[in-house]
Amino acid sequence: MNKKRNISSIAFTTVFVLVIIVIGVISFSNLAKFYVNDEVDYNEWSADLGNKQETDMATTFFEKFRFVNLNGAVRNLLGQREMNGVVKLNNGYLLTTFGYVSDECLQECADSVAVFDRYLENRGTRLVYASTPYTSSKYDPQLPAGVSDYGNDNIDRFLEMLDTLDVDTIDYRETMHQDGIDQYDMMYKTDHHWNTEAGLYAYGKLERYIVEQTGCDVDERISDIGNYTITTYEKWHLGSRGQRVGRYFAGIDDFDLIIPNFDTSIRNDAGEVDSMQNLVINMQPLNNREYTSRYTYDWVLDGACEHYVNLDCRNDLRILIISDSSSRVVCPYLMMGFHEMCFVSTESISEMSPEYIESYDPDVVIMLYYPQYFYEGSTAYDFAEYQ
């Protein structure tokens, strides 16, 4: 009997060791490909382990995404709320928490925006700072017991500073609350982005602000969701936070594609003239479901954040939007609503100059920011050359 047990133990141990060796060899091969050809067995999330070699090994680990899925499934079964720097809220939404940002740091960012605002005002251009919602609602945080988060607090204090400096603002957390909208319905469960319906909602608020400030005429069909066809791709999008915890920790998001039922005529920088959807929307990621990248949001709307001219517009306004990826769901409506729209990334503020502003000559500048840029020396708030 003992002999049979010993044979079984040896066989199990041998198989286990062989599996580890095979995984190790393949992972080493992936690591070599990564170093030689910069090839990655792709998954959106790469662990930062402090040590470069350990981080690179984790990044190229064989079937990494399957192991992330397994880890997330086990943690979900055990009722654990945290994994790889991500917190699951009480309602199942995933959050990457923010620490407390000092008043001094926030004031420095606010003062810089005010400098930019005064520069634009002197040349007859309006500026509005629009703050996107944060995954954890200010009015219903849903934070698990023992979890601290200062995301909404940082936003509150920053917007108060801008208000004191007479900078126009739109706080989408407040507008949704006032409109009786559950903020969570406008957010992806597994992502830091708001969803496509939220993009149309956000445009509506911007449209109202711009009309009030300029008196321009806009096509009222654009802000009415009843004028669009909505196609839902169920369980299609695993966002940036979902990539860190896998498919089974909090589930998978649906993705809504919103297409206008009215004609549009837009020209891009290549001189192509077509409908908004044909120039902006990339349908390829919607042909096959793939969870190893948060490709859906970014790739489907990959063409949104560029320079476009509306050839069938009721006004002659030029809009400049300075933003991050949160603007991908807003830009399609801006290009339909106004004569010209140009995008500048928050990561490229240093490439934007007073000469660029004078050349483009915008009527309205929109700063649409997710609250991730509040830190010392943030280039997203570097407007020193506009003094």
GROMACS .gro file of C-alpha atoms in nm:
model
  387
    1MET     CA    1   0.000   0.000   0.000
    2ASN     CA    2   0.278   0.238   0.099
    3LYS     CA    3   0.463   0.143  -0.218
    4LYS     CA    4   0.163   0.242  -0.430
    5ARG     CA    5   0.134   0.571  -0.243
    6ASN     CA    6   0.502   0.642  -0.295
    7ILE     CA    7   0.468   0.570  -0.668
    8SER     CA    8   0.164   0.802  -0.689
    9SER     CA    9   0.347   1.076  -0.499
   10ILE     CA   10   0.652   1.045  -0.721
   11ALA     CA   11   0.435   1.052  -1.034
   12PHE     CA   12   0.243   1.360  -0.913
   13THR     CA   13   0.564   1.537  -0.814
   14THR     CA   14   0.726   1.451  -1.147
   15VAL     CA   15   0.429   1.584  -1.346
   16PHE     CA   16   0.415   1.897  -1.132
   17VAL     CA   17   0.788   1.964  -1.178
   18LEU     CA   18   0.761   1.901  -1.553
   19VAL     CA   19   0.471   2.149  -1.579
   20ILE     CA   20   0.675   2.411  -1.390
   21ILE     CA   21   0.977   2.346  -1.612
   22VAL     CA   22   0.768   2.376  -1.931
   23ILE     CA   23   0.606   2.700  -1.811
   24GLY     CA   24   0.947   2.829  -1.708
   25VAL     CA   25   1.106   2.747  -2.044
   26ILE     CA   26   0.822   2.910  -2.239
   27SER     CA   27   0.827   3.212  -2.009
   28PHE     CA   28   1.204   3.242  -2.053
   29SER     CA   29   1.151   3.224  -2.429
   30ASN     CA   30   0.892   3.502  -2.403
   31LEU     CA   31   1.134   3.705  -2.194
   32ALA     CA   32   1.404   3.662  -2.459
   33LYS     CA   33   1.160   3.774  -2.732
   34PHE     CA   34   1.073   4.073  -2.516
   35TYR     CA   35   1.438   4.177  -2.475
   36VAL     CA   36   1.542   4.104  -2.835
   37ASN     CA   37   1.233   4.201  -3.037
   38ASP     CA   38   1.018   4.387  -2.780
   39GLU     CA   39   0.747   4.120  -2.825
   40VAL     CA   40   0.496   4.071  -2.544
   41ASP     CA   41   0.244   3.792  -2.489
   42TYR     CA   42   0.000   4.074  -2.443
   43ASN     CA   43  -0.213   4.161  -2.148
   44GLU     CA   44  -0.305   4.519  -2.065
   45TRP     CA   45  -0.171   4.496  -1.711
   46SER     CA   46   0.196   4.459  -1.627
   47ALA     CA   47   0.298   4.421  -1.265
   48ASP     CA   48   0.544   4.672  -1.123
   49LEU     CA   49   0.753   4.468  -0.881
   50GLY     CA   50   1.014   4.734  -0.811
   51ASN     CA   51   1.291   4.531  -0.969
   52LYS     CA   52   1.317   4.564  -1.349
   53GLN     CA   53   1.413   4.203  -1.411
   54GLU     CA   54   1.129   4.070  -1.192
   55THR     CA   55   0.885   4.311  -1.358
   56ASP     CA   56   0.994   4.200  -1.705
   57MET     CA   57   0.954   3.834  -1.608
   58ALA     CA   58   0.603   3.898  -1.475
   59THR     CA   59   0.514   4.095  -1.789
   60THR     CA   60   0.613   3.807  -2.020
   61PHE     CA   61   0.502   3.516  -1.798
   62PHE     CA   62   0.345   3.235  -2.001
   63GLU     CA   63  -0.037   3.257  -2.014
   64LYS     CA   64  -0.024   3.542  -1.765
   65PHE     CA   65  -0.384   3.642  -1.828
   66ARG     CA   66  -0.510   3.292  -1.741
   67PHE     CA   67  -0.327   3.305  -1.410
   68VAL     CA   68  -0.469   3.654  -1.343
   69ASN     CA   69  -0.816   3.515  -1.416
   70LEU     CA   70  -0.761   3.223  -1.179
   71ASN     CA   71  -0.634   3.453  -0.905
   72GLY     CA   72  -0.934   3.682  -0.948
   73ALA     CA   73  -1.181   3.393  -0.946
   74VAL     CA   74  -1.039   3.253  -0.621
   75ARG     CA   75  -1.039   3.594  -0.454
   76ASN     CA   76  -1.397   3.649  -0.565
   77LEU     CA   77  -1.503   3.316  -0.414
   78LEU     CA   78  -1.327   3.408  -0.089
   79GLY     CA   79  -1.502   3.746  -0.080
   80GLN     CA   80  -1.178   3.942  -0.097
   81ARG     CA   81  -1.210   4.307  -0.206
   82GLU     CA   82  -0.857   4.397  -0.318
   83MET     CA   83  -0.624   4.263  -0.585
   84ASN     CA   84  -0.325   4.412  -0.765
   85GLY     CA   85  -0.395   4.766  -0.646
   86VAL     CA   86  -0.766   4.750  -0.736
   87VAL     CA   87  -1.053   4.774  -0.487
   88LYS     CA   88  -1.395   4.622  -0.552
   89LEU     CA   89  -1.664   4.860  -0.428
   90ASN     CA   90  -1.972   4.731  -0.247
   91ASN     CA   91  -2.168   4.746  -0.573
   92GLY     CA   92  -1.904   4.552  -0.766
   93TYR     CA   93  -1.739   4.845  -0.945
   94LEU     CA   94  -1.359   4.850  -0.956
   95LEU     CA   95  -1.165   5.146  -0.820
   96THR     CA   96  -0.801   5.246  -0.807
   97THR     CA   97  -0.793   5.468  -0.501
   98PHE     CA   98  -0.624   5.808  -0.481
   99GLY     CA   99  -0.427   5.943  -0.189
  100TYR     CA  100  -0.466   6.287  -0.038
  101VAL     CA  101  -0.324   6.571  -0.249
  102SER     CA  102  -0.206   6.874  -0.055
  103ASP     CA  103  -0.375   7.212  -0.088
  104GLU     CA  104  -0.041   7.355  -0.200
  105CYS     CA  105  -0.018   7.115  -0.495
  106LEU     CA  106  -0.381   7.170  -0.595
  107GLN     CA  107  -0.340   7.547  -0.569
  108GLU     CA  108  -0.038   7.538  -0.795
  109CYS     CA  109  -0.242   7.352  -1.059
  110ALA     CA  110  -0.538   7.588  -1.018
  111ASP     CA  111  -0.321   7.898  -1.045
  112SER     CA  112  -0.173   7.766  -1.367
  113VAL     CA  113  -0.520   7.708  -1.517
  114ALA     CA  114  -0.612   8.064  -1.414
  115VAL     CA  115  -0.307   8.197  -1.601
  116PHE     CA  116  -0.423   8.014  -1.914
  117ASP     CA  117  -0.779   8.138  -1.861
  118ARG     CA  118  -0.666   8.504  -1.841
  119TYR     CA  119  -0.455   8.464  -2.154
  120LEU     CA  120  -0.753   8.323  -2.346
  121GLU     CA  121  -0.994   8.583  -2.208
  122ASN     CA  122  -0.767   8.864  -2.328
  123ARG     CA  123  -0.792   8.729  -2.681
  124GLY     CA  124  -1.169   8.675  -2.664
  125THR     CA  125  -1.168   8.298  -2.612
  126ARG     CA  126  -1.377   8.122  -2.346
  127LEU     CA  127  -1.228   7.850  -2.125
  128VAL     CA  128  -1.425   7.591  -1.933
  129TYR     CA  129  -1.273   7.328  -1.705
  130ALA     CA  130  -1.492   7.017  -1.712
  131SER     CA  131  -1.424   6.753  -1.447
  132THR     CA  132  -1.524   6.397  -1.533
  133PRO     CA  133  -1.694   6.181  -1.270
  134TYR     CA  134  -1.487   5.954  -1.053
  135THR     CA  135  -1.576   5.585  -1.024
  136SER     CA  136  -1.666   5.616  -0.655
  137SER     CA  137  -1.963   5.852  -0.640
  138LYS     CA  138  -1.935   6.157  -0.416
  139TYR     CA  139  -2.293   6.097  -0.301
  140ASP     CA  140  -2.274   5.718  -0.273
  141PRO     CA  141  -1.909   5.614  -0.233
  142GLN     CA  142  -1.972   5.238  -0.192
  143LEU     CA  143  -1.628   5.202  -0.030
  144PRO     CA  144  -1.569   4.877   0.160
  145ALA     CA  145  -1.500   4.908   0.531
  146GLY     CA  146  -1.143   5.012   0.606
  147VAL     CA  147  -1.068   5.151   0.257
  148SER     CA  148  -0.963   5.516   0.237
  149ASP     CA  149  -0.992   5.721  -0.080
  150TYR     CA  150  -0.947   6.093  -0.147
  151GLY     CA  151  -1.041   6.112  -0.514
  152ASN     CA  152  -1.362   6.311  -0.464
  153ASP     CA  153  -1.212   6.522  -0.188
  154ASN     CA  154  -0.924   6.625  -0.417
  155ILE     CA  155  -1.170   6.719  -0.692
  156ASP     CA  156  -1.389   6.919  -0.454
  157ARG     CA  157  -1.102   7.128  -0.324
  158PHE     CA  158  -0.957   7.186  -0.670
  159LEU     CA  159  -1.287   7.302  -0.819
  160GLU     CA  160  -1.340   7.536  -0.524
  161MET     CA  161  -1.002   7.691  -0.600
  162LEU     CA  162  -1.093   7.738  -0.968
  163ASP     CA  163  -1.421   7.897  -0.865
  164THR     CA  164  -1.234   8.142  -0.640
  165LEU     CA  165  -1.012   8.227  -0.938
  166ASP     CA  166  -1.321   8.290  -1.158
  167VAL     CA  167  -1.251   7.999  -1.393
  168ASP     CA  168  -1.567   7.851  -1.546
  169THR     CA  169  -1.622   7.488  -1.449
  170ILE     CA  170  -1.856   7.197  -1.513
  171ASP     CA  171  -1.862   6.928  -1.245
  172TYR     CA  172  -2.025   6.623  -1.399
  173ARG     CA  173  -2.062   6.460  -1.057
  174GLU     CA  174  -2.287   6.750  -0.958
  175THR     CA  175  -2.482   6.775  -1.284
  176MET     CA  176  -2.562   6.402  -1.276
  177HIS     CA  177  -2.672   6.427  -0.915
  178GLN     CA  178  -2.891   6.729  -0.990
  179ASP     CA  179  -3.040   6.555  -1.294
  180GLY     CA  180  -3.131   6.249  -1.087
  181ILE     CA  181  -2.886   6.024  -1.272
  182ASP     CA  182  -2.717   5.736  -1.093
  183GLN     CA  183  -2.351   5.810  -1.167
  184TYR     CA  184  -2.267   5.440  -1.170
  185ASP     CA  185  -2.495   5.393  -1.472
  186MET     CA  186  -2.259   5.626  -1.660
  187MET     CA  187  -1.942   5.437  -1.570
  188TYR     CA  188  -1.790   5.106  -1.672
  189LYS     CA  189  -1.765   4.857  -1.389
  190THR     CA  190  -1.416   4.739  -1.488
  191ASP     CA  191  -1.269   5.064  -1.621
  192HIS     CA  192  -1.183   5.417  -1.509
  193HIS     CA  193  -1.361   5.557  -1.815
  194TRP     CA  194  -1.718   5.673  -1.837
  195ASN     CA  195  -1.927   5.497  -2.099
  196THR     CA  196  -2.053   5.601  -2.442
  197GLU     CA  197  -2.390   5.721  -2.314
  198ALA     CA  198  -2.206   5.943  -2.066
  199GLY     CA  199  -2.018   6.094  -2.359
  200LEU     CA  200  -2.343   6.210  -2.517
  201TYR     CA  201  -2.463   6.340  -2.181
  202ALA     CA  202  -2.134   6.529  -2.133
  203TYR     CA  203  -2.165   6.683  -2.478
  204GLY     CA  204  -2.514   6.810  -2.394
  205LYS     CA  205  -2.379   7.006  -2.098
  206LEU     CA  206  -2.092   7.146  -2.303
  207GLU     CA  207  -2.329   7.238  -2.584
  208ARG     CA  208  -2.550   7.432  -2.341
  209TYR     CA  209  -2.249   7.615  -2.196
  210ILE     CA  210  -2.113   7.709  -2.539
  211VAL     CA  211  -2.451   7.829  -2.666
  212GLU     CA  212  -2.496   8.042  -2.354
  213GLN     CA  213  -2.149   8.195  -2.390
  214THR     CA  214  -2.149   8.254  -2.766
  215GLY     CA  215  -2.512   8.267  -2.875
  216CYS     CA  216  -2.434   8.026  -3.159
  217ASP     CA  217  -2.686   7.800  -3.331
  218VAL     CA  218  -2.650   7.422  -3.302
  219ASP     CA  219  -2.832   7.123  -3.445
  220GLU     CA  220  -3.065   7.019  -3.162
  221ARG     CA  221  -3.069   6.660  -3.287
  222ILE     CA  222  -2.714   6.600  -3.171
  223SER     CA  223  -2.777   6.610  -2.795
  224ASP     CA  224  -3.097   6.399  -2.813
  225ILE     CA  225  -3.026   6.030  -2.763
  226GLY     CA  226  -3.353   5.954  -2.941
  227ASN     CA  227  -3.182   6.043  -3.268
  228TYR     CA  228  -2.930   5.760  -3.242
  229THR     CA  229  -2.922   5.386  -3.296
  230ILE     CA  230  -2.768   5.205  -2.998
  231THR     CA  231  -2.618   4.860  -3.049
  232THR     CA  232  -2.520   4.675  -2.732
  233TYR     CA  233  -2.228   4.431  -2.738
  234GLU     CA  234  -2.291   4.224  -2.428
  235LYS     CA  235  -2.000   4.129  -2.200
  236TRP     CA  236  -1.753   4.278  -2.445
  237HIS     CA  237  -1.529   4.523  -2.260
  238LEU     CA  238  -1.276   4.441  -1.987
  239GLY     CA  239  -1.135   4.777  -1.881
  240SER     CA  240  -0.801   4.889  -1.743
  241ARG     CA  241  -0.888   4.778  -1.389
  242GLY     CA  242  -1.042   4.454  -1.508
  243GLN     CA  243  -0.712   4.374  -1.679
  244ARG     CA  244  -0.546   4.375  -1.337
  245VAL     CA  245  -0.795   4.136  -1.177
  246GLY     CA  246  -0.920   3.918  -1.462
  247ARG     CA  247  -1.263   3.828  -1.593
  248TYR     CA  248  -1.404   3.667  -1.281
  249PHE     CA  249  -1.328   3.917  -1.005
  250ALA     CA  250  -1.596   4.169  -1.105
  251GLY     CA  251  -1.730   4.049  -1.439
  252ILE     CA  252  -1.722   4.209  -1.784
  253ASP     CA  253  -1.885   4.527  -1.915
  254ASP     CA  254  -2.128   4.565  -2.202
  255PHE     CA  255  -2.024   4.811  -2.472
  256ASP     CA  256  -2.280   5.038  -2.643
  257LEU     CA  257  -2.210   5.169  -2.990
  258ILE     CA  258  -2.406   5.490  -3.053
  259ILE     CA  259  -2.453   5.593  -3.417
  260PRO     CA  260  -2.652   5.898  -3.538
  261ASN     CA  261  -2.963   5.843  -3.748
  262PHE     CA  262  -2.905   6.175  -3.928
  263ASP     CA  263  -2.653   6.261  -4.199
  264THR     CA  264  -2.319   6.421  -4.118
  265SER     CA  265  -2.043   6.554  -4.340
  266ILE     CA  266  -1.700   6.571  -4.173
  267ARG     CA  267  -1.352   6.630  -4.320
  268ASN     CA  268  -1.034   6.500  -4.160
  269ASP     CA  269  -0.675   6.620  -4.204
  270ALA     CA  270  -0.621   6.374  -4.488
  271GLY     CA  271  -0.888   6.556  -4.687
  272GLU     CA  272  -1.137   6.268  -4.664
  273VAL     CA  273  -1.503   6.371  -4.637
  274ASP     CA  274  -1.743   6.121  -4.486
  275SER     CA  275  -1.990   6.065  -4.204
  276MET     CA  276  -1.873   6.093  -3.845
  277GLN     CA  277  -1.901   5.720  -3.788
  278ASN     CA  278  -1.706   5.624  -4.099
  279LEU     CA  279  -1.418   5.856  -4.006
  280VAL     CA  280  -1.411   5.789  -3.633
  281ILE     CA  281  -1.549   5.444  -3.551
  282ASN     CA  282  -1.328   5.137  -3.590
  283MET     CA  283  -1.560   4.837  -3.617
  284GLN     CA  284  -1.286   4.573  -3.625
  285PRO     CA  285  -1.266   4.528  -3.244
  286LEU     CA  286  -1.640   4.459  -3.243
  287ASN     CA  287  -1.610   4.165  -3.481
  288ASN     CA  288  -1.444   3.933  -3.230
  289ARG     CA  289  -1.454   3.942  -2.853
  290GLU     CA  290  -1.108   3.950  -2.693
  291TYR     CA  291  -1.044   4.013  -2.324
  292THR     CA  292  -0.665   4.038  -2.310
  293SER     CA  293  -0.673   4.413  -2.372
  294ARG     CA  294  -0.904   4.701  -2.290
  295TYR     CA  295  -0.911   4.752  -2.665
  296THR     CA  296  -1.286   4.808  -2.698
  297TYR     CA  297  -1.311   5.162  -2.561
  298ASP     CA  298  -0.982   5.289  -2.700
  299TRP     CA  299  -0.973   5.107  -3.032
  300VAL     CA  300  -1.337   5.147  -3.136
  301LEU     CA  301  -1.309   5.523  -3.073
  302ASP     CA  302  -0.946   5.547  -3.183
  303GLY     CA  303  -1.016   5.812  -3.447
  304ALA     CA  304  -1.216   6.048  -3.225
  305CYS     CA  305  -0.937   6.261  -3.081
  306GLU     CA  306  -0.801   6.438  -3.385
  307HIS     CA  307  -0.871   6.749  -3.595
  308TYR     CA  308  -1.199   6.764  -3.788
  309VAL     CA  309  -1.399   7.020  -3.986
  310ASN     CA  310  -1.778   6.996  -4.004
  311LEU     CA  311  -1.891   7.081  -4.357
  312ASP     CA  312  -2.260   7.082  -4.265
  313CYS     CA  313  -2.270   7.302  -3.956
  314ARG     CA  314  -2.500   7.577  -3.831
  315ASN     CA  315  -2.217   7.778  -3.675
  316ASP     CA  316  -1.857   7.876  -3.743
  317LEU     CA  317  -1.711   7.806  -3.398
  318ARG     CA  318  -1.370   7.650  -3.349
  319ILE     CA  319  -1.342   7.423  -3.045
  320LEU     CA  320  -1.013   7.320  -2.886
  321ILE     CA  321  -1.038   7.032  -2.641
  322ILE     CA  322  -0.748   6.951  -2.410
  323SER     CA  323  -0.808   6.614  -2.257
  324ASP     CA  324  -0.711   6.254  -2.193
  325SER     CA  325  -0.877   5.934  -2.317
  326SER     CA  326  -1.201   6.027  -2.141
  327SER     CA  327  -1.273   6.258  -2.435
  328ARG     CA  328  -1.299   5.970  -2.683
  329VAL     CA  329  -1.671   5.942  -2.612
  330VAL     CA  330  -1.725   6.321  -2.624
  331CYS     CA  331  -1.530   6.430  -2.933
  332PRO     CA  332  -1.763   6.260  -3.185
  333TYR     CA  333  -2.046   6.487  -3.074
  334LEU     CA  334  -1.831   6.799  -3.058
  335MET     CA  335  -1.725   6.750  -3.420
  336MET     CA  336  -2.091   6.716  -3.521
  337GLY     CA  337  -2.202   7.018  -3.319
  338PHE     CA  338  -1.944   7.278  -3.416
  339HIS     CA  339  -1.763   7.391  -3.729
  340GLU     CA  340  -1.416   7.280  -3.625
  341MET     CA  341  -1.275   7.068  -3.345
  342CYS     CA  342  -0.911   7.010  -3.257
  343PHE     CA  343  -0.774   6.782  -2.985
  344VAL     CA  344  -0.463   6.828  -2.771
  345SER     CA  345  -0.360   6.550  -2.533
  346THR     CA  346  -0.289   6.628  -2.169
  347GLU     CA  347   0.043   6.452  -2.230
  348SER     CA  348   0.130   6.701  -2.506
  349ILE     CA  349   0.065   7.031  -2.328
  350SER     CA  350   0.432   7.122  -2.370
  351GLU     CA  351   0.389   7.097  -2.749
  352MET     CA  352   0.102   7.347  -2.741
  353SER     CA  353   0.222   7.708  -2.746
  354PRO     CA  354   0.074   8.060  -2.759
  355GLU     CA  355   0.172   8.056  -3.127
  356TYR     CA  356  -0.041   7.744  -3.177
  357ILE     CA  357  -0.336   7.910  -3.004
  358GLU     CA  358  -0.303   8.220  -3.219
  359SER     CA  359  -0.280   8.008  -3.533
  360TYR     CA  360  -0.582   7.787  -3.459
  361ASP     CA  361  -0.778   8.078  -3.309
  362PRO     CA  362  -1.031   7.882  -3.100
  363ASP     CA  363  -1.357   8.036  -2.984
  364VAL     CA  364  -1.387   7.795  -2.690
  365VAL     CA  365  -1.125   7.587  -2.510
  366ILE     CA  366  -1.244   7.285  -2.311
  367MET     CA  367  -1.024   7.125  -2.049
  368LEU     CA  368  -1.185   6.785  -1.991
  369TYR     CA  369  -0.981   6.611  -1.723
  370TYR     CA  370  -0.998   6.289  -1.524
  371PRO     CA  371  -0.864   6.355  -1.170
  372GLN     CA  372  -0.534   6.170  -1.210
  373TYR     CA  373  -0.304   6.464  -1.282
  374PHE     CA  374  -0.293   6.624  -0.937
  375TYR     CA  375   0.070   6.579  -0.844
  376GLU     CA  376   0.381   6.790  -0.803
  377GLY     CA  377   0.519   6.903  -1.137
  378SER     CA  378   0.222   6.775  -1.337
  379THR     CA  379   0.278   6.868  -1.702
  380ALA     CA  380  -0.097   6.847  -1.762
  381TYR     CA  381  -0.129   7.177  -1.574
  382ASP     CA  382   0.182   7.348  -1.707
  383PHE     CA  383   0.066   7.677  -1.860
  384ALA     CA  384   0.356   7.892  -1.740
  385GLU     CA  385   0.438   8.024  -2.089
  386TYR     CA  386   0.097   8.192  -2.112
  387GLN     CA  387   0.175   8.445  -1.839
   0.00000   0.00000   0.00000
